Amino acid sequence: MEPSSSITSLSIWSIGVAIFLLHWGVFFDDFIGCETPVLSKLFELCADGLFMILGWTTAADKGAVAPCFQGRCITDRSCYTWHLYVDASNDNEKAGIGGILLSEAGSYIGHFSEYLDESAKGILNTSESENPIFELECFAIWCGIWTWARLFRNTQVIIFTDNEGALYSMVNGRSTNDAGSRIVSSTHRLLDEHFVNSWFERVNTFSNLADEPSRGISKTEWGARAAIDCDRLAQMAIGSG
């Protein structure tokens, strides 16, 4: 765009702000506005009137495109960050998952600690691995996010895991493992549905707060214990329920 065009766009933006009190921005020749629902029609009338005075024409069909794209909601909660620690264990043929949720100030909010029965393990272990720890680690992440999804809505969450395979799969959004791939897809879909800005991070095994909960240990100091239906969540994570 020529410098003169940039000046023109800036001038129009300034008129809209100073005279019509429009809440809008400009990027080259694209004007983007926002307004409360009750004032949206008035905003549109003022903006269209300004362009009409200047002899500019606007595309009337652009409004129909907006519903096709799901916007990300920005609220006063958008900068709040939760810390979620998850872990899984598979010792002596006993598989467990655990998680601990902390506020951004470091306070314990809640936890879960469950052992999986053979039915849940069978649903997750689609590759029939002798030691499905990878699938269990991915499942622990899914369970943690599902458990507090409503609390996470429109916020940021850092998910800590000590399993590099699960970490890389969640970061990449895919996995070559059948069950892992399904759980990863379910996890990201759940995060998107609740407008969660997530960050997956590795934590050293000895520093993972969720190590004990994954081995059936529950403490009142970790906050309220959430009830987990492993069979139902396994079916949901794999996409069979």
mmCIF file of C-alpha atoms in Angstrom:
data_model
loop_
_atom_site.group_PDB
_atom_site.id
_atom_site.type_symbol
_atom_site.label_atom_id
_atom_site.label_comp_id
_atom_site.label_asym_id
_atom_site.label_seq_id
_atom_site.Cartn_x
_atom_site.Cartn_y
_atom_site.Cartn_z
ATOM 1 C CA MET A 1 0.000 0.000 0.000
ATOM 2 C CA GLU A 2 1.184 3.486 -0.859
ATOM 3 C CA PRO A 3 1.969 5.883 2.030
ATOM 4 C CA SER A 4 -0.906 8.140 0.964
ATOM 5 C CA SER A 5 -3.329 5.234 1.300
ATOM 6 C CA SER A 6 -2.076 4.503 4.792
ATOM 7 C CA ILE A 7 -2.650 8.119 5.770
ATOM 8 C CA THR A 8 -6.171 7.944 4.334
ATOM 9 C CA SER A 9 -7.008 4.821 6.346
ATOM 10 C CA LEU A 10 -5.596 6.384 9.510
ATOM 11 C CA SER A 11 -7.634 9.538 8.905
ATOM 12 C CA ILE A 12 -10.855 7.564 8.462
ATOM 13 C CA TRP A 13 -10.089 5.575 11.600
ATOM 14 C CA SER A 14 -9.496 8.839 13.520
ATOM 15 C CA ILE A 15 -12.801 10.308 12.358
ATOM 16 C CA GLY A 16 -14.643 7.152 13.400
ATOM 17 C CA VAL A 17 -13.086 7.242 16.868
ATOM 18 C CA ALA A 18 -13.298 10.992 17.532
ATOM 19 C CA ILE A 19 -16.675 11.827 16.011
ATOM 20 C CA PHE A 20 -18.691 8.591 15.952
ATOM 21 C CA LEU A 21 -17.040 7.055 19.050
ATOM 22 C CA LEU A 22 -16.537 3.775 17.200
ATOM 23 C CA HIS A 23 -14.608 0.976 18.861
ATOM 24 C CA TRP A 24 -12.589 -0.165 15.889
ATOM 25 C CA GLY A 25 -9.132 -0.723 14.502
ATOM 26 C CA VAL A 26 -7.595 -0.609 11.045
ATOM 27 C CA PHE A 27 -5.114 -2.783 9.190
ATOM 28 C CA PHE A 28 -4.296 -1.229 5.808
ATOM 29 C CA ASP A 29 -7.785 -0.895 4.263
ATOM 30 C CA ASP A 30 -9.515 -3.373 6.582
ATOM 31 C CA PHE A 31 -11.522 -1.871 9.448
ATOM 32 C CA ILE A 32 -12.315 -4.206 12.344
ATOM 33 C CA GLY A 33 -14.861 -3.138 14.938
ATOM 34 C CA CYS A 34 -16.333 -4.539 18.130
ATOM 35 C CA GLU A 35 -19.393 -3.505 20.079
ATOM 36 C CA THR A 36 -21.866 -4.826 22.618
ATOM 37 C CA PRO A 37 -24.871 -6.651 21.085
ATOM 38 C CA VAL A 38 -27.347 -3.882 21.983
ATOM 39 C CA LEU A 39 -25.238 -1.272 20.160
ATOM 40 C CA SER A 40 -24.118 -3.400 17.213
ATOM 41 C CA LYS A 41 -26.757 -2.031 14.815
ATOM 42 C CA LEU A 42 -25.874 1.553 15.756
ATOM 43 C CA PHE A 43 -22.188 0.772 15.188
ATOM 44 C CA GLU A 44 -22.972 -0.642 11.749
ATOM 45 C CA LEU A 45 -25.123 2.399 10.880
ATOM 46 C CA CYS A 46 -22.374 4.858 11.845
ATOM 47 C CA ALA A 47 -19.609 2.950 10.047
ATOM 48 C CA ASP A 48 -21.658 2.468 6.866
ATOM 49 C CA GLY A 49 -22.735 6.129 6.983
ATOM 50 C CA LEU A 50 -19.125 7.295 7.215
ATOM 51 C CA PHE A 51 -18.063 5.153 4.268
ATOM 52 C CA MET A 52 -21.099 6.340 2.284
ATOM 53 C CA ILE A 53 -20.187 10.004 2.855
ATOM 54 C CA LEU A 54 -16.687 9.256 1.548
ATOM 55 C CA GLY A 55 -18.075 7.442 -1.481
ATOM 56 C CA TRP A 56 -16.754 4.043 -0.388
ATOM 57 C CA THR A 57 -18.756 0.885 -0.973
ATOM 58 C CA THR A 58 -18.647 -2.087 1.392
ATOM 59 C CA ALA A 59 -19.388 -5.746 0.717
ATOM 60 C CA ALA A 60 -22.812 -6.519 2.155
ATOM 61 C CA ASP A 61 -22.186 -10.281 2.170
ATOM 62 C CA LYS A 62 -19.202 -10.185 4.562
ATOM 63 C CA GLY A 63 -21.482 -10.365 7.566
ATOM 64 C CA ALA A 64 -22.660 -13.795 6.426
ATOM 65 C CA VAL A 65 -19.122 -15.140 6.511
ATOM 66 C CA ALA A 66 -18.579 -14.417 10.208
ATOM 67 C CA PRO A 67 -20.737 -17.268 11.586
ATOM 68 C CA CYS A 68 -18.572 -19.751 9.660
ATOM 69 C CA PHE A 69 -15.568 -18.985 11.818
ATOM 70 C CA GLN A 70 -15.620 -19.660 15.546
ATOM 71 C CA GLY A 71 -14.008 -16.772 17.357
ATOM 72 C CA ARG A 72 -11.955 -17.063 20.536
ATOM 73 C CA CYS A 73 -13.635 -15.342 23.457
ATOM 74 C CA ILE A 74 -11.467 -12.815 25.292
ATOM 75 C CA THR A 75 -12.550 -12.243 28.894
ATOM 76 C CA ASP A 76 -11.085 -11.035 32.167
ATOM 77 C CA ARG A 77 -10.177 -14.705 32.789
ATOM 78 C CA SER A 78 -8.058 -15.043 29.647
ATOM 79 C CA CYS A 79 -4.816 -14.184 31.438
ATOM 80 C CA TYR A 80 -5.410 -16.521 34.389
ATOM 81 C CA THR A 81 -3.060 -19.538 34.375
ATOM 82 C CA TRP A 82 -3.705 -22.916 36.015
ATOM 83 C CA HIS A 83 -0.993 -25.505 36.728
ATOM 84 C CA LEU A 84 -2.001 -29.114 36.144
ATOM 85 C CA TYR A 85 0.337 -31.981 37.074
ATOM 86 C CA VAL A 86 -0.541 -35.461 35.767
ATOM 87 C CA ASP A 87 1.095 -38.863 35.919
ATOM 88 C CA ALA A 88 0.443 -42.556 35.320
ATOM 89 C CA SER A 89 1.850 -45.756 36.761
ATOM 90 C CA ASN A 90 1.859 -49.370 35.648
ATOM 91 C CA ASP A 91 3.558 -51.369 38.384
ATOM 92 C CA ASN A 92 2.983 -55.055 39.114
ATOM 93 C CA GLU A 93 0.175 -55.163 36.526
ATOM 94 C CA LYS A 94 -1.622 -52.396 38.445
ATOM 95 C CA ALA A 95 -2.297 -49.312 36.324
ATOM 96 C CA GLY A 96 -3.090 -45.970 37.911
ATOM 97 C CA ILE A 97 -3.539 -42.333 36.960
ATOM 98 C CA GLY A 98 -3.355 -39.208 39.075
ATOM 99 C CA GLY A 99 -3.457 -35.466 38.821
ATOM 100 C CA ILE A 100 -3.110 -32.375 40.999
ATOM 101 C CA LEU A 101 -4.432 -28.925 40.086
ATOM 102 C CA LEU A 102 -2.843 -25.731 41.412
ATOM 103 C CA SER A 103 -3.919 -22.133 41.045
ATOM 104 C CA GLU A 104 -1.518 -19.628 39.507
ATOM 105 C CA ALA A 105 -0.655 -18.566 43.070
ATOM 106 C CA GLY A 106 0.410 -22.134 43.895
ATOM 107 C CA SER A 107 -2.570 -23.119 46.033
ATOM 108 C CA TYR A 108 -3.949 -26.656 45.854
ATOM 109 C CA ILE A 109 -7.344 -26.751 44.156
ATOM 110 C CA GLY A 110 -8.088 -30.453 43.788
ATOM 111 C CA HIS A 111 -6.776 -33.846 42.716
ATOM 112 C CA PHE A 112 -7.756 -37.239 41.349
ATOM 113 C CA SER A 113 -6.308 -40.681 42.018
ATOM 114 C CA GLU A 114 -7.653 -43.823 40.393
ATOM 115 C CA TYR A 115 -6.656 -47.366 39.511
ATOM 116 C CA LEU A 116 -7.904 -48.720 36.192
ATOM 117 C CA ASP A 117 -9.650 -52.081 35.962
ATOM 118 C CA GLU A 118 -8.974 -54.528 33.134
ATOM 119 C CA SER A 119 -11.896 -53.164 31.130
ATOM 120 C CA ALA A 120 -10.507 -49.606 31.018
ATOM 121 C CA LYS A 121 -6.985 -50.876 30.287
ATOM 122 C CA GLY A 122 -8.342 -52.951 27.416
ATOM 123 C CA ILE A 123 -10.081 -49.940 25.886
ATOM 124 C CA LEU A 124 -6.863 -47.886 25.993
ATOM 125 C CA ASN A 125 -4.436 -50.612 24.958
ATOM 126 C CA THR A 126 -5.537 -50.969 21.340
ATOM 127 C CA SER A 127 -2.020 -52.030 20.313
ATOM 128 C CA GLU A 128 -2.040 -54.794 22.970
ATOM 129 C CA SER A 129 1.263 -53.609 24.426
ATOM 130 C CA GLU A 130 2.676 -55.483 27.412
ATOM 131 C CA ASN A 131 3.378 -52.160 29.141
ATOM 132 C CA PRO A 132 0.960 -49.478 27.840
ATOM 133 C CA ILE A 133 2.508 -46.686 29.925
ATOM 134 C CA PHE A 134 2.434 -44.249 26.982
ATOM 135 C CA GLU A 135 -1.299 -44.722 26.543
ATOM 136 C CA LEU A 136 -1.820 -44.321 30.283
ATOM 137 C CA GLU A 137 0.220 -41.103 30.391
ATOM 138 C CA CYS A 138 -1.842 -39.629 27.549
ATOM 139 C CA PHE A 139 -5.011 -40.791 29.289
ATOM 140 C CA ALA A 140 -3.942 -39.046 32.518
ATOM 141 C CA ILE A 141 -3.631 -35.772 30.584
ATOM 142 C CA TRP A 142 -7.078 -36.255 29.056
ATOM 143 C CA CYS A 143 -8.635 -37.045 32.454
ATOM 144 C CA GLY A 144 -7.075 -33.988 34.077
ATOM 145 C CA ILE A 145 -8.362 -31.641 31.405
ATOM 146 C CA TRP A 146 -11.792 -33.304 31.281
ATOM 147 C CA THR A 147 -12.170 -33.171 35.078
ATOM 148 C CA TRP A 148 -11.658 -29.411 35.320
ATOM 149 C CA ALA A 149 -12.641 -28.367 31.776
ATOM 150 C CA ARG A 150 -15.400 -26.030 32.968
ATOM 151 C CA LEU A 151 -12.998 -24.400 35.411
ATOM 152 C CA PHE A 152 -10.411 -24.001 32.640
ATOM 153 C CA ARG A 153 -12.844 -22.358 30.226
ATOM 154 C CA ASN A 154 -11.431 -19.139 28.707
ATOM 155 C CA THR A 155 -8.206 -19.429 30.721
ATOM 156 C CA GLN A 156 -4.640 -20.652 30.257
ATOM 157 C CA VAL A 157 -3.414 -24.040 31.498
ATOM 158 C CA ILE A 158 0.110 -25.425 31.792
ATOM 159 C CA ILE A 159 0.000 -29.229 31.763
ATOM 160 C CA PHE A 160 3.034 -30.928 33.302
ATOM 161 C CA THR A 161 3.953 -34.528 32.458
ATOM 162 C CA ASP A 162 7.116 -36.538 33.013
ATOM 163 C CA ASN A 163 6.580 -38.760 29.965
ATOM 164 C CA GLU A 164 8.385 -37.405 26.907
ATOM 165 C CA GLY A 165 6.362 -39.495 24.460
ATOM 166 C CA ALA A 166 3.073 -38.129 25.747
ATOM 167 C CA LEU A 167 4.521 -34.613 25.869
ATOM 168 C CA TYR A 168 5.740 -34.650 22.259
ATOM 169 C CA SER A 169 2.484 -36.146 21.017
ATOM 170 C CA MET A 170 0.400 -33.476 22.736
ATOM 171 C CA VAL A 171 2.677 -30.716 21.423
ATOM 172 C CA ASN A 172 2.627 -32.120 17.880
ATOM 173 C CA GLY A 173 -1.083 -32.837 18.002
ATOM 174 C CA ARG A 174 -0.615 -36.375 16.666
ATOM 175 C CA SER A 175 0.929 -39.769 17.409
ATOM 176 C CA THR A 176 1.866 -42.870 15.444
ATOM 177 C CA ASN A 177 0.339 -44.943 18.243
ATOM 178 C CA ASP A 178 -3.342 -45.694 17.518
ATOM 179 C CA ALA A 179 -4.702 -45.100 21.008
ATOM 180 C CA GLY A 180 -2.309 -42.202 21.578
ATOM 181 C CA SER A 181 -3.462 -40.502 18.383
ATOM 182 C CA ARG A 182 -7.107 -40.791 19.401
ATOM 183 C CA ILE A 183 -6.487 -39.481 22.912
ATOM 184 C CA VAL A 184 -4.434 -36.560 21.578
ATOM 185 C CA SER A 185 -7.231 -35.623 19.153
ATOM 186 C CA SER A 186 -9.862 -35.862 21.897
ATOM 187 C CA THR A 187 -7.723 -33.747 24.211
ATOM 188 C CA HIS A 188 -7.178 -30.929 21.718
ATOM 189 C CA ARG A 189 -10.822 -30.988 20.693
ATOM 190 C CA LEU A 190 -11.845 -30.619 24.342
ATOM 191 C CA LEU A 191 -9.408 -27.732 24.830
ATOM 192 C CA ASP A 192 -10.788 -25.969 21.745
ATOM 193 C CA GLU A 193 -14.392 -26.464 22.842
ATOM 194 C CA HIS A 194 -13.638 -24.665 26.100
ATOM 195 C CA PHE A 195 -11.395 -21.963 24.573
ATOM 196 C CA VAL A 196 -8.418 -23.078 26.663
ATOM 197 C CA ASN A 197 -4.984 -21.695 25.815
ATOM 198 C CA SER A 198 -2.820 -24.695 26.724
ATOM 199 C CA TRP A 199 0.908 -25.228 27.128
ATOM 200 C CA PHE A 200 2.415 -28.694 27.580
ATOM 201 C CA GLU A 201 5.599 -28.885 29.623
ATOM 202 C CA ARG A 202 7.908 -31.611 30.906
ATOM 203 C CA VAL A 203 8.555 -32.017 34.605
ATOM 204 C CA ASN A 204 11.221 -34.222 36.183
ATOM 205 C CA THR A 205 9.781 -37.475 37.553
ATOM 206 C CA PHE A 206 11.003 -36.708 41.068
ATOM 207 C CA SER A 207 9.383 -33.253 40.901
ATOM 208 C CA ASN A 208 6.051 -34.423 39.524
ATOM 209 C CA LEU A 209 3.403 -33.712 42.157
ATOM 210 C CA ALA A 210 1.101 -36.271 40.551
ATOM 211 C CA ASP A 211 3.438 -39.225 41.135
ATOM 212 C CA GLU A 212 1.795 -40.239 44.410
ATOM 213 C CA PRO A 213 -1.818 -39.826 43.221
ATOM 214 C CA SER A 214 -1.015 -42.076 40.249
ATOM 215 C CA ARG A 215 -0.168 -44.806 42.763
ATOM 216 C CA GLY A 216 -3.432 -44.647 44.674
ATOM 217 C CA ILE A 217 -2.396 -42.088 47.289
ATOM 218 C CA SER A 218 -4.855 -39.319 48.215
ATOM 219 C CA LYS A 219 -4.245 -36.508 50.704
ATOM 220 C CA THR A 220 -6.672 -33.893 51.989
ATOM 221 C CA GLU A 221 -4.017 -31.175 51.602
ATOM 222 C CA TRP A 222 -4.290 -31.572 47.822
ATOM 223 C CA GLY A 223 -7.852 -30.286 47.845
ATOM 224 C CA ALA A 224 -11.098 -32.058 46.991
ATOM 225 C CA ARG A 225 -10.737 -35.443 45.345
ATOM 226 C CA ALA A 226 -12.539 -35.638 41.998
ATOM 227 C CA ALA A 227 -14.340 -38.863 41.132
ATOM 228 C CA ILE A 228 -13.146 -40.400 37.851
ATOM 229 C CA ASP A 229 -15.118 -43.026 35.903
ATOM 230 C CA CYS A 230 -12.148 -44.533 34.067
ATOM 231 C CA ASP A 231 -14.212 -46.837 31.838
ATOM 232 C CA ARG A 232 -16.431 -44.034 30.559
ATOM 233 C CA LEU A 233 -13.565 -41.563 30.131
ATOM 234 C CA ALA A 234 -11.479 -44.186 28.330
ATOM 235 C CA GLN A 235 -14.321 -44.712 25.856
ATOM 236 C CA MET A 236 -14.670 -40.954 25.375
ATOM 237 C CA ALA A 237 -10.916 -40.478 24.904
ATOM 238 C CA ILE A 238 -10.653 -43.277 22.355
ATOM 239 C CA GLY A 239 -13.807 -42.126 20.606
ATOM 240 C CA SER A 240 -15.849 -45.245 21.196
ATOM 241 C CA GLY A 241 -18.243 -43.810 23.737
#
